[in-house]
Amino acid sequence: MNRNFLKENRNGFYLKNLSLLKKKGKVCLVEKLEKIKFPQNVEILETKVGVPTLRVKKNTGQTILLHSAYDPFKEAKNFIEGYNLEDTLFLIILGFGLGYHVKEILKTCPWLRLIAVIEPQVSLFKLAINLLDLSSVLSSSKIKLILEDDPVRIKGEILPLAEVFLTGKTSIICHNPYFYLLGKEAFKIKKSINDAIFWSRTNLVTNIGRGETFQKNILTNIPHIINNPGIKNLFGKFKKRPAICVAAGPSLNKNVHLLREAKNKALIICVDAALRTMLEHGIEPDIVVSIDYGKGTRSLFEGVMEKTGNLFLAADPEVYPDVLSDFKGKKFIINIHKPLCQWLNGFMEDKGFLEKGASVAHAAFSLAKASGADPIVLVGQDLCYPGGVTHAEGAVHRKKVAIGIDKKTGKKYLLSKDKDGRWKGRDLIMVKDIYGRDVPTSPDMYSYLVYFERLISLTEAKCIDATEGGVRISGTELMSLREVIDRYCREELGVRKILEEAAKAKEKVDLGKLKDEVGKVITELKKINFYAGQGQKVIKKLYREIKRNSNRQKIEALAEESNQLKDEIVKVRPYLRSFLEQEMYSYLYLAQRKTNLRLDKFSRRKRLINQIEKVGIFYDGVKQASEKLICDFQTALNNLILIG
C-alpha cells in the first residue's frame, strides 16, 4: 500500500465519512470498520486525472485494477451506459471499490428508488472512506450498504428488502473487476441475492392469497390462546441436551424405527405431517408442531387425532382452528410477530415468540433452538423427492412425482399427481444432494432450503443432518441417525416430566378489558367502512369528470373531498390500521406497483389517472377489509362472552 499517498490525501475524509454513517444510525457498521485493518495486498495509485485507483494483488499473484489508471470518472460513465436501467427502480450492485460507479449511478439515474451496494472486501471499503469524500453516497437515503463477505449473511441482509424489490423492476449488476477479484464467490453471492428475492416472492404470494385467513384464524383461536400456556415455558428447559426435529420427507422411511431408541434421551419434536408415520411405527413424539392456516392441516391428523391424548401440541395463533379444538393432549401457544398478536399481548402475558419461517419444519427447528438444545438433529428433512415421492410412507399428502421434458424446448419440469390421479407440471430447480449429485426440487421446497440455511447460520448449537438423503443443507454436519443416537442419546432426560411441569403454567389475562376493546374495534371499523364507501363514490365521480374533460376547479374539489375521507381512515389508531393492512395485502401490493412506475415519462393527465387509480385501489381494499374484520371481530366477541 502507498501509505504516503494515504497520509497526504486523507484530509479528514475518514472522520467525515464515519460521521455520516453514524448520523444514519449505522453504529454497528462504524464499529466494524474501526476494528478491521487496512488491506495489505493493495497498492494505491494516482491516476492521470489526479484521483486514486487501487491495484489489488490476489493470493495467486494476479493483480487487478479496480478502476481506470487514466480516468475513473469516464470509466464509471461507460460502465453505467453499458446497462439499460431505464425501467429499473431498484438496483443491487456487487462491488464498491472506491465508489466512482456508485456516484455516477446516483447522478445519472435519479429515478432509482433504492440502491443496495454489496462490498465483500470490507477492508477495501475502509480504505475508500480514508481516500475520498463519499458524502454524496453515504448521505443518500437511496443507498443501502451491505459490508459482508459471507453469502448467507448477505442473504440475511437482502431478505428484509426483497419484498420491496418485488414491487418494481430490480436489476443486479457487478462492478466488472469484482468478477476477477472474487472469482467463484461472485456467483455464490449473486445466487444468495436471487435466493432471497425468490423466498420473498414465495412469501408475498402467500400473504396476498391468504392474508385475510391468517387474521380470521387468530380471532377464532382466541379462547385457546387465552386458556393454554405459552411456548416460553419451554425456553431453556433442554439446555445442552439433544433435540431431534422429525419432518415427513421420503428418507424418514430409512430410519424412523431408530427414533424409539432416542425416546426420553432426546427431545423429539415432530411436524404434523410426520405424526402418522411415527405413530404407525409405535413411536410417540414428545411435541407435535402445527402452524399452517389451511383446512388441509387438519387432514394431517386424519385417523390419529384420537391418539393424541398423551402428546403435547405447539401451535401458533394462525393455525387452522380445528387443530387446536380437536387435539386431545396439552397445548402450548407460540406467539408470532403479527399485528393482531401484538395487540392481544396488551391483555395477557406474552406467550413467547418463535421464528416460524416459511414451513412447519422451520418452526420445529426454532422450538429446538429456543429450548436450548444442542445438538439439533434433522431427520426426514429431504427438501426434494428421492424415490419419486413427496413424503414418507403413512403421511397423508404423500404423492408420486416425476420429471417431464417439453419436447419443443427441452425444458425439464416437475410432474406430480393430483388427488384425481392426473399428472400436473410445475417448474423445477436443480440442487445438490448430500452426495453432491444434481437432484430436482420444487420452487417451494427450494425456498424452504434458503430459509433453513439462514436459520442455521444464526444458531450457535451444532446442527446435524441425519436425514440420510435429500438436499445438502449448508451449515449442517452429515451423520447417520444411528451414529447420532450412539454418540448423543445416552442419558435419560425426564422429558415428559419437564413438559408436564411447563404445561401447568398459569398466565394472566384481562378478559374484561379485552371484551371492551374488541367492542370498540368493531365500532371503529364500522366508521372506517362508511368512509371507504363514500371514498369509492367520490372516485367514480372523479373518473367521470376526467372523461368529460371537466374544468380543473371541479376536479380539484372532488380530489380534496377524497383526500379528506382518506385522512379520516388513515388517522385511526395505529394497531387498527395494521389490522387493515394485513387484511388488504393484495390491494396494497397493487397500489405499490402503481407507485413504482417511471411517472416522469407520463403525461400530466396520465399521472392524474394513475393517482386516482391508486386511491381507488385503497378505498376498495379498505371497504372489503373492514367488512370482513367486522364479521371476524364479532365472532371473537361472541366467543369471549361465552368464556365469561
XYZ file of C-alpha atoms in Angstrom:
644
model
C 0.000 0.000 0.000
C 1.214 3.502 -0.831
C 0.974 4.867 2.729
C 2.384 8.287 1.755
C -0.489 8.851 -0.670
C -2.891 7.776 2.067
C -1.409 10.222 4.604
C -1.135 13.130 2.167
C -4.661 12.793 0.783
C -6.605 11.744 3.854
C -7.759 15.338 4.625
C -10.184 14.225 7.334
C -12.261 12.160 4.893
C -12.284 9.151 7.228
C -13.820 11.022 10.178
C -16.254 12.892 7.932
C -17.428 9.673 6.272
C -17.742 7.860 9.610
C -19.767 10.779 10.965
C -22.236 10.424 8.080
C -22.625 6.706 8.791
C -23.284 7.463 12.472
C -25.919 10.066 11.535
C -27.736 7.373 9.546
C -27.713 5.131 12.629
C -25.067 2.743 11.272
C -23.271 2.464 14.632
C -22.600 -1.282 14.278
C -21.146 -0.682 10.811
C -18.856 2.032 12.182
C -17.664 -0.270 14.976
C -16.967 -2.983 12.431
C -14.886 -0.607 10.287
C -12.954 0.687 13.293
C -11.913 -2.838 14.274
C -10.558 -4.049 10.930
C -7.142 -3.231 9.491
C -6.272 -1.733 6.126
C -5.696 -4.306 3.362
C -2.047 -5.292 2.948
C -2.436 -6.573 -0.611
C -3.485 -3.231 -2.135
C -1.440 -0.574 -3.878
C -2.806 2.976 -4.122
C -2.079 4.617 -7.475
C -2.618 8.189 -8.581
C -4.498 8.368 -11.890
C -3.847 10.787 -14.773
C -6.751 12.956 -13.572
C -5.337 13.171 -10.045
C -7.697 10.859 -8.148
C -6.727 7.477 -6.685
C -7.317 3.986 -8.016
C -6.448 0.644 -6.424
C -4.412 -2.324 -7.614
C -5.201 -5.499 -5.673
C -2.876 -8.497 -5.552
C -4.619 -11.851 -5.151
C -3.100 -14.866 -3.383
C -2.398 -16.344 -6.817
C -0.136 -13.389 -7.618
C -2.609 -11.969 -10.140
C -3.114 -8.189 -9.899
C -6.437 -6.479 -10.582
C -7.010 -2.779 -11.193
C -10.319 -1.778 -9.573
C -10.675 1.465 -11.561
C -9.049 3.042 -14.609
C -5.469 4.298 -14.166
C -6.374 7.197 -16.500
C -9.891 8.480 -15.811
C -12.109 6.561 -13.315
C -14.966 9.034 -13.882
C -15.148 8.359 -17.620
C -14.815 4.630 -16.988
C -17.714 4.765 -14.492
C -19.884 6.593 -17.033
C -19.113 3.993 -19.721
C -19.830 1.186 -17.240
C -23.309 2.526 -16.444
C -24.100 3.225 -20.103
C -23.458 -0.473 -20.740
C -26.624 -1.312 -18.812
C -30.186 -0.407 -19.721
C -31.540 0.891 -16.420
C -34.353 2.973 -17.947
C -37.145 0.910 -16.371
C -35.209 -0.229 -13.308
C -36.421 1.113 -9.962
C -34.339 -0.997 -7.592
C -30.665 -1.744 -8.177
C -28.285 -4.174 -6.480
C -24.567 -3.556 -7.108
C -21.881 -6.088 -6.249
C -18.588 -4.297 -5.594
C -17.983 -0.783 -4.262
C -14.241 -0.274 -4.773
C -13.709 3.473 -4.476
C -17.329 4.150 -5.408
C -16.857 6.071 -8.682
C -19.548 3.978 -10.422
C -21.944 4.352 -7.458
C -21.604 8.160 -7.588
C -22.256 8.066 -11.335
C -25.413 5.986 -10.838
C -26.762 8.450 -8.271
C -26.091 11.303 -10.702
C -27.404 9.782 -13.940
C -30.275 7.578 -12.659
C -32.314 9.844 -10.326
C -35.434 7.689 -10.777
C -33.923 4.770 -8.839
C -35.761 4.247 -5.533
C -33.240 2.012 -3.760
C -29.616 1.033 -4.437
C -28.193 -1.849 -2.394
C -24.382 -1.872 -2.600
C -22.609 -5.055 -1.512
C -18.898 -4.845 -0.679
C -17.494 -8.257 0.297
C -13.985 -6.835 0.849
C -14.690 -4.781 3.974
C -11.070 -3.627 4.338
C -11.300 -2.099 0.843
C -14.281 -0.046 1.958
C -12.307 1.195 4.966
C -9.586 2.296 2.558
C -12.163 4.023 0.331
C -13.569 6.153 3.169
C -9.993 7.202 4.013
C -9.131 8.228 0.463
C -12.252 10.010 -0.766
C -15.084 12.248 0.325
C -18.031 9.865 -0.105
C -20.652 12.151 1.423
C -22.843 12.095 -1.715
C -23.077 8.306 -1.400
C -23.191 7.884 2.373
C -25.779 10.627 2.936
C -28.137 9.382 0.213
C -31.389 7.891 1.513
C -31.403 5.627 -1.538
C -28.188 3.800 -0.592
C -28.225 0.592 1.479
C -24.680 -0.576 2.312
C -24.006 -4.269 2.893
C -20.433 -4.929 4.036
C -20.344 -8.731 4.189
C -18.351 -11.496 2.522
C -20.471 -14.483 3.575
C -23.263 -15.285 1.059
C -25.566 -16.474 3.869
C -25.204 -13.195 5.796
C -25.659 -11.230 2.564
C -28.867 -13.177 2.002
C -29.967 -12.183 5.512
C -29.365 -8.503 4.694
C -31.271 -8.716 1.392
C -34.294 -10.581 2.801
C -35.865 -7.544 4.550
C -35.539 -5.562 1.299
C -36.599 -8.279 -1.103
C -40.346 -7.711 -0.835
C -39.776 -4.071 -1.839
C -37.801 -5.287 -4.857
C -40.874 -7.233 -5.996
C -42.950 -4.062 -6.420
C -40.907 -2.806 -9.381
C -38.188 -3.864 -11.787
C -34.982 -4.890 -9.998
C -31.588 -5.240 -11.690
C -28.419 -6.843 -10.339
C -25.066 -5.638 -11.694
C -21.497 -6.491 -10.783
C -18.646 -3.958 -10.978
C -16.547 -5.708 -13.638
C -13.219 -6.078 -11.728
C -15.062 -7.902 -8.945
C -15.718 -10.886 -11.207
C -11.942 -11.388 -11.280
C -11.352 -10.307 -7.686
C -13.973 -12.613 -6.157
C -13.920 -15.469 -8.661
C -16.464 -18.169 -7.789
C -17.560 -16.205 -4.723
C -19.148 -13.592 -7.011
C -21.514 -16.232 -8.402
C -22.281 -17.545 -4.888
C -23.167 -14.027 -3.760
C -25.380 -13.426 -6.815
C -27.097 -16.735 -6.086
C -27.695 -15.712 -2.462
C -29.288 -12.449 -3.659
C -31.570 -14.285 -6.084
C -32.422 -16.817 -3.354
C -33.522 -14.027 -1.006
C -35.724 -12.439 -3.670
C -37.107 -15.862 -4.609
C -38.036 -16.652 -0.989
C -39.704 -13.261 -0.595
C -41.700 -13.814 -3.774
C -43.000 -17.105 -2.363
C -43.837 -15.413 0.945
C -45.520 -12.490 -0.820
C -47.732 -14.820 -2.863
C -48.842 -16.486 0.398
C -49.612 -13.147 2.059
C -51.522 -11.855 -0.961
C -53.506 -15.062 -1.318
C -54.208 -15.782 2.361
C -53.659 -12.579 4.349
C -57.282 -12.376 5.477
C -57.351 -16.060 6.526
C -54.477 -15.517 8.966
C -56.372 -12.895 10.980
C -59.645 -14.821 10.902
C -57.872 -17.849 12.382
C -56.242 -15.744 15.115
C -59.584 -14.248 16.136
C -61.293 -17.662 16.076
C -58.483 -19.147 18.180
C -58.654 -16.504 20.946
C -60.238 -18.914 23.513
C -57.344 -21.371 23.001
C -54.772 -18.567 23.145
C -56.228 -17.460 26.496
C -56.646 -20.909 28.056
C -53.305 -22.530 27.162
C -49.768 -21.747 28.376
C -47.179 -20.121 26.147
C -44.262 -21.835 24.466
C -41.965 -19.612 26.571
C -42.405 -22.146 29.378
C -40.157 -24.499 27.391
C -37.428 -21.946 26.665
C -34.082 -23.121 28.018
C -35.569 -26.311 29.512
C -33.381 -28.634 27.407
C -30.116 -26.714 27.567
C -27.206 -28.657 26.065
C -29.490 -31.676 25.537
C -30.116 -33.244 22.115
C -33.293 -32.436 20.192
C -34.441 -34.329 17.103
C -36.684 -32.480 14.637
C -38.649 -35.013 12.597
C -40.032 -33.949 9.197
C -42.044 -36.076 6.770
C -39.598 -36.367 3.853
C -39.267 -39.690 1.991
C -35.969 -40.544 3.728
C -37.814 -40.856 7.046
C -38.636 -44.407 5.929
C -34.931 -45.302 6.311
C -34.516 -44.511 9.980
C -37.858 -43.753 11.662
C -37.627 -47.064 13.580
C -34.471 -45.853 15.342
C -36.312 -42.951 16.968
C -37.702 -45.401 19.531
C -34.186 -45.682 20.959
C -33.970 -41.894 21.329
C -37.182 -41.681 23.362
C -36.545 -39.810 26.626
C -32.875 -39.442 25.666
C -33.594 -36.544 23.316
C -36.441 -34.094 22.909
C -38.327 -35.437 19.873
C -40.175 -32.673 18.020
C -42.357 -33.869 15.160
C -44.028 -31.803 12.424
C -47.728 -32.511 11.988
C -47.230 -34.198 8.594
C -44.878 -36.806 10.145
C -47.126 -37.745 13.084
C -48.998 -40.558 11.333
C -45.749 -42.139 10.140
C -44.310 -42.080 13.670
C -47.448 -43.487 15.288
C -47.642 -46.261 12.675
C -44.191 -47.327 13.919
C -45.381 -47.237 17.517
C -43.344 -44.133 18.396
C -44.875 -41.145 20.161
C -43.095 -37.829 19.646
C -42.776 -35.529 22.641
C -44.154 -32.452 20.875
C -46.132 -32.087 17.647
C -45.762 -28.720 15.891
C -48.583 -27.369 13.726
C -48.759 -23.837 12.302
C -50.402 -23.932 8.869
C -53.582 -21.956 8.332
C -55.439 -24.101 5.769
C -58.091 -26.781 6.143
C -55.598 -29.342 4.838
C -53.675 -29.015 8.105
C -56.488 -30.750 9.990
C -56.399 -33.626 7.488
C -52.785 -34.355 8.523
C -54.228 -35.696 11.785
C -56.806 -37.863 9.986
C -57.106 -41.227 11.743
C -54.686 -40.293 14.540
C -56.295 -37.308 16.318
C -57.910 -39.703 18.818
C -54.409 -40.934 19.716
C -53.064 -37.508 20.677
C -54.200 -37.563 24.318
C -50.705 -38.417 25.551
C -48.952 -35.865 23.312
C -48.146 -32.159 23.520
C -49.000 -29.693 20.744
C -47.117 -26.494 19.920
C -49.270 -24.328 17.655
C -49.374 -20.686 16.709
C -52.485 -18.467 16.626
C -52.774 -18.674 12.818
C -53.183 -22.459 12.783
C -56.408 -23.879 11.340
C -58.838 -23.663 14.314
C -59.967 -27.311 14.216
C -56.398 -28.431 15.003
C -56.465 -26.636 18.371
C -60.049 -27.599 19.180
C -59.684 -31.305 18.247
C -56.221 -32.073 19.681
C -56.685 -34.241 22.800
C -53.399 -33.563 24.583
C -51.964 -30.491 26.260
C -51.115 -27.448 24.187
C -48.547 -24.668 24.087
C -49.229 -21.443 22.176
C -46.492 -19.875 20.044
C -46.571 -16.103 19.723
C -45.731 -14.607 16.329
C -44.820 -11.160 15.048
C -48.199 -10.250 13.596
C -50.078 -7.020 14.442
C -53.120 -8.812 15.824
C -50.989 -10.988 18.130
C -49.030 -7.974 19.343
C -52.328 -6.223 20.104
C -53.549 -9.255 22.097
C -50.335 -9.088 24.143
C -51.774 -5.962 25.771
C -54.419 -8.077 27.527
C -52.432 -11.165 28.512
C -48.945 -12.390 29.288
C -46.651 -12.849 26.320
C -46.669 -16.475 25.160
C -43.097 -16.430 23.841
C -42.035 -15.782 20.257
C -40.641 -18.323 17.803
C -39.439 -17.620 14.283
C -41.899 -19.737 12.323
C -40.248 -19.169 8.944
C -41.977 -20.499 5.849
C -42.792 -24.055 6.921
C -43.687 -26.083 9.987
C -40.190 -27.622 9.875
C -38.714 -24.144 10.423
C -40.965 -23.674 13.463
C -39.887 -27.071 14.857
C -36.239 -26.084 14.432
C -36.879 -22.712 16.131
C -38.500 -24.513 19.071
C -35.475 -26.803 19.441
C -33.206 -23.761 19.373
C -35.312 -21.854 21.937
C -35.355 -24.869 24.264
C -31.561 -24.575 24.454
C -30.998 -27.914 22.731
C -27.532 -28.773 21.443
C -27.125 -30.587 19.125
C -30.204 -30.029 16.966
C -30.716 -33.019 14.693
C -32.759 -33.004 11.478
C -34.478 -36.220 10.364
C -36.737 -36.644 7.307
C -35.685 -33.205 6.043
C -35.153 -34.110 2.362
C -36.350 -30.859 0.737
C -36.526 -32.815 -2.521
C -38.139 -36.017 -3.781
C -35.866 -39.080 -3.530
C -37.559 -42.216 -4.797
C -40.057 -40.162 -6.797
C -42.370 -39.433 -3.852
C -43.146 -36.307 -1.834
C -43.446 -37.728 1.687
C -42.646 -40.732 3.854
C -44.992 -43.728 3.954
C -48.026 -43.061 6.110
C -48.056 -39.297 5.504
C -51.469 -38.055 4.360
C -50.194 -35.927 1.464
C -47.770 -38.495 0.017
C -47.787 -38.258 -3.811
C -45.747 -39.533 -6.706
C -43.522 -37.153 -8.652
C -41.604 -37.494 -11.903
C -39.546 -35.396 -14.301
C -41.163 -34.306 -17.559
C -39.457 -32.819 -20.617
C -41.035 -30.361 -23.037
C -40.396 -31.879 -26.473
C -40.250 -28.485 -28.184
C -37.969 -26.608 -25.794
C -36.219 -29.444 -23.987
C -37.051 -27.746 -20.678
C -37.466 -30.057 -17.704
C -40.319 -29.672 -15.262
C -41.676 -31.460 -12.222
C -44.739 -33.685 -12.563
C -46.908 -34.593 -9.582
C -50.212 -36.440 -9.331
C -53.203 -34.521 -8.019
C -55.988 -36.069 -5.922
C -57.761 -37.187 -9.106
C -54.681 -39.097 -10.286
C -53.812 -36.637 -13.070
C -50.238 -35.508 -13.663
C -49.638 -31.772 -13.308
C -46.468 -29.934 -14.306
C -44.628 -27.141 -12.495
C -41.207 -25.539 -12.538
C -38.253 -27.329 -11.027
C -34.896 -26.238 -9.649
C -31.759 -28.385 -9.637
C -29.909 -28.592 -6.312
C -27.066 -30.688 -4.883
C -27.944 -33.641 -2.668
C -25.822 -34.914 0.236
C -23.764 -36.980 -2.221
C -23.007 -33.976 -4.453
C -25.382 -35.082 -7.218
C -27.808 -32.789 -9.040
C -31.383 -33.547 -7.998
C -34.652 -31.774 -8.842
C -36.785 -29.966 -6.319
C -39.759 -27.626 -6.451
C -39.614 -23.836 -6.025
C -41.417 -24.009 -2.675
C -39.010 -26.662 -1.336
C -36.105 -24.568 -2.553
C -37.457 -21.533 -0.675
C -37.610 -23.688 2.481
C -33.958 -24.642 1.956
C -32.985 -20.968 1.624
C -34.723 -20.120 4.888
C -33.345 -23.178 6.702
C -29.804 -22.161 5.827
C -30.476 -18.689 7.219
C -31.844 -20.109 10.497
C -28.870 -22.438 10.861
C -26.379 -19.632 10.184
C -27.862 -17.756 13.171
C -27.716 -20.771 15.506
C -24.848 -21.416 17.923
C -25.813 -25.045 18.554
C -24.315 -27.827 16.448
C -26.774 -28.678 13.669
C -26.713 -32.243 12.359
C -28.480 -33.524 9.257
C -29.333 -37.164 9.963
C -31.880 -37.411 7.148
C -29.538 -39.809 5.280
C -30.743 -38.426 1.974
C -32.102 -35.316 0.325
C -30.621 -31.889 -0.301
C -27.318 -30.754 1.190
C -28.183 -28.126 3.799
C -25.338 -25.660 4.342
C -24.240 -25.298 7.955
C -25.146 -28.844 8.974
C -22.879 -31.785 9.739
C -23.857 -35.001 7.976
C -24.304 -38.008 10.239
C -26.425 -41.151 10.310
C -29.203 -41.312 12.894
C -27.588 -44.467 14.281
C -24.399 -42.507 14.957
C -26.351 -39.593 16.466
C -28.129 -41.876 18.934
C -24.944 -43.735 19.891
C -22.998 -40.507 20.395
C -25.541 -38.094 21.893
C -28.566 -40.034 23.207
C -27.069 -41.793 26.213
C -28.820 -40.340 29.276
C -32.430 -40.360 30.441
C -33.655 -36.745 30.380
C -37.058 -36.943 32.060
C -38.626 -35.265 29.025
C -42.259 -35.894 29.962
C -41.823 -34.535 33.471
C -40.348 -31.305 32.062
C -43.206 -30.935 29.563
C -45.894 -31.680 32.167
C -44.432 -29.094 34.523
C -44.305 -26.468 31.756
C -47.922 -27.204 30.767
C -49.114 -26.346 34.306
C -48.130 -22.686 33.901
C -50.972 -20.223 34.514
C -50.821 -16.912 32.689
C -52.745 -13.742 33.475
C -55.379 -12.365 31.129
C -57.604 -9.283 31.499
C -60.746 -10.735 29.936
C -62.994 -7.784 30.747
C -60.665 -5.244 29.168
C -60.225 -7.464 26.094
C -64.008 -7.713 25.573
C -64.363 -3.939 25.906
C -61.597 -3.283 23.379
C -63.000 -5.779 20.860
C -66.327 -3.918 21.048
C -64.549 -0.591 20.444
C -62.673 -2.056 17.467
C -65.963 -3.137 15.878
C -67.370 0.403 16.305
C -64.234 1.954 14.759
C -64.318 -0.482 11.844
C -67.901 0.466 11.041
C -66.842 4.131 10.784
C -63.925 3.205 8.527
C -66.232 1.124 6.361
C -68.540 4.128 5.929
C -65.658 6.460 4.932
C -64.339 3.892 2.437
C -67.782 3.598 0.840
C -68.010 7.372 0.487
C -64.496 7.398 -0.975
C -65.482 4.852 -3.627
C -68.332 7.127 -4.722
C -66.023 10.160 -4.977
C -63.505 8.205 -7.079
C -66.270 7.200 -9.515
C -67.233 10.877 -9.855
C -63.588 11.832 -10.461
C -63.265 9.292 -13.284
C -66.463 10.601 -14.832
C -65.348 14.253 -14.675
C -61.913 13.497 -16.144
C -63.511 11.643 -19.072
C -65.763 14.655 -19.649
C -62.698 16.950 -19.520
C -64.428 18.972 -16.793
C -62.859 22.152 -15.532
C -59.898 21.981 -13.189
C -61.788 23.556 -10.279
C -64.399 20.791 -10.233
C -61.771 18.031 -10.346
C -59.746 19.673 -7.568
C -62.848 19.931 -5.356
C -63.530 16.206 -5.746
C -59.857 15.397 -5.127
C -59.979 17.449 -1.909
C -63.103 15.577 -0.790
C -61.330 12.277 -1.474
C -58.272 13.405 0.498
C -60.427 14.324 3.498
C -62.076 10.895 3.501
C -58.690 9.203 3.159
C -57.358 11.274 6.077
C -60.259 10.083 8.251
C -59.274 6.482 7.515
C -55.518 6.967 7.890
C -55.746 8.764 11.245
C -57.253 5.725 13.022
C -55.243 4.156 15.820
C -52.017 2.532 14.536
C -52.918 -1.013 15.604
C -56.246 -0.789 13.775
C -54.508 0.474 10.653
C -52.135 -2.508 10.813
C -55.113 -4.928 11.009
C -56.492 -3.376 7.829
C -53.116 -3.546 6.089
C -52.802 -7.273 6.856
C -56.295 -7.851 5.523
C -55.826 -5.843 2.306
C -52.333 -7.074 1.394
C -53.206 -7.636 -2.267
C -54.664 -4.128 -2.628
C -51.608 -2.519 -1.031
C -49.343 -4.502 -3.331
C -51.285 -3.339 -6.397
C -51.167 0.262 -5.171
C -47.404 -0.004 -4.607
C -46.956 -1.314 -8.151
C -48.825 1.771 -9.365
C -46.497 3.971 -7.300
C -43.332 2.307 -8.541
C -43.540 3.488 -12.142
C -41.422 5.980 -14.071
C -44.040 8.713 -13.666
C -41.657 11.260 -15.181
C -42.405 9.556 -18.521
C -46.177 10.077 -18.146
C -48.292 12.991 -19.396
C -49.982 15.184 -16.771
C -53.366 13.551 -17.496
C -51.903 10.059 -17.221
C -50.195 10.926 -13.916
C -53.517 12.168 -12.562
C -55.321 8.991 -13.635
C -52.547 6.894 -12.063
C -53.008 8.771 -8.779
C -56.786 8.286 -8.860
C -56.345 4.568 -9.587
C -54.090 4.218 -6.536
C -56.608 5.940 -4.274
C -59.414 3.847 -5.779
C -57.496 0.650 -5.013
C -57.019 1.929 -1.456
C -60.755 2.546 -0.918
C -61.715 -0.823 -2.435
C -59.248 -2.583 -0.151
C -60.361 -0.735 2.986
C -64.038 -1.361 2.207
C -63.587 -5.107 1.736
C -61.126 -5.483 4.628
C -63.267 -3.580 7.141
C -66.398 -5.583 6.242
C -64.575 -8.852 6.828
C -62.889 -7.674 10.025
C -66.227 -6.530 11.472
C -67.568 -10.052 10.970
C -64.440 -11.747 12.401
C -64.199 -9.467 15.456
C -67.908 -10.005 16.148
C -67.293 -13.780 16.179
C -64.376 -13.223 18.577
C -66.570 -11.095 20.861
C -69.274 -13.787 20.930
C -66.657 -16.387 21.924
C -65.278 -14.131 24.672
C -68.777 -13.645 26.095
C -69.147 -17.453 26.282
C -65.851 -17.754 28.196
C -67.203 -15.453 30.919
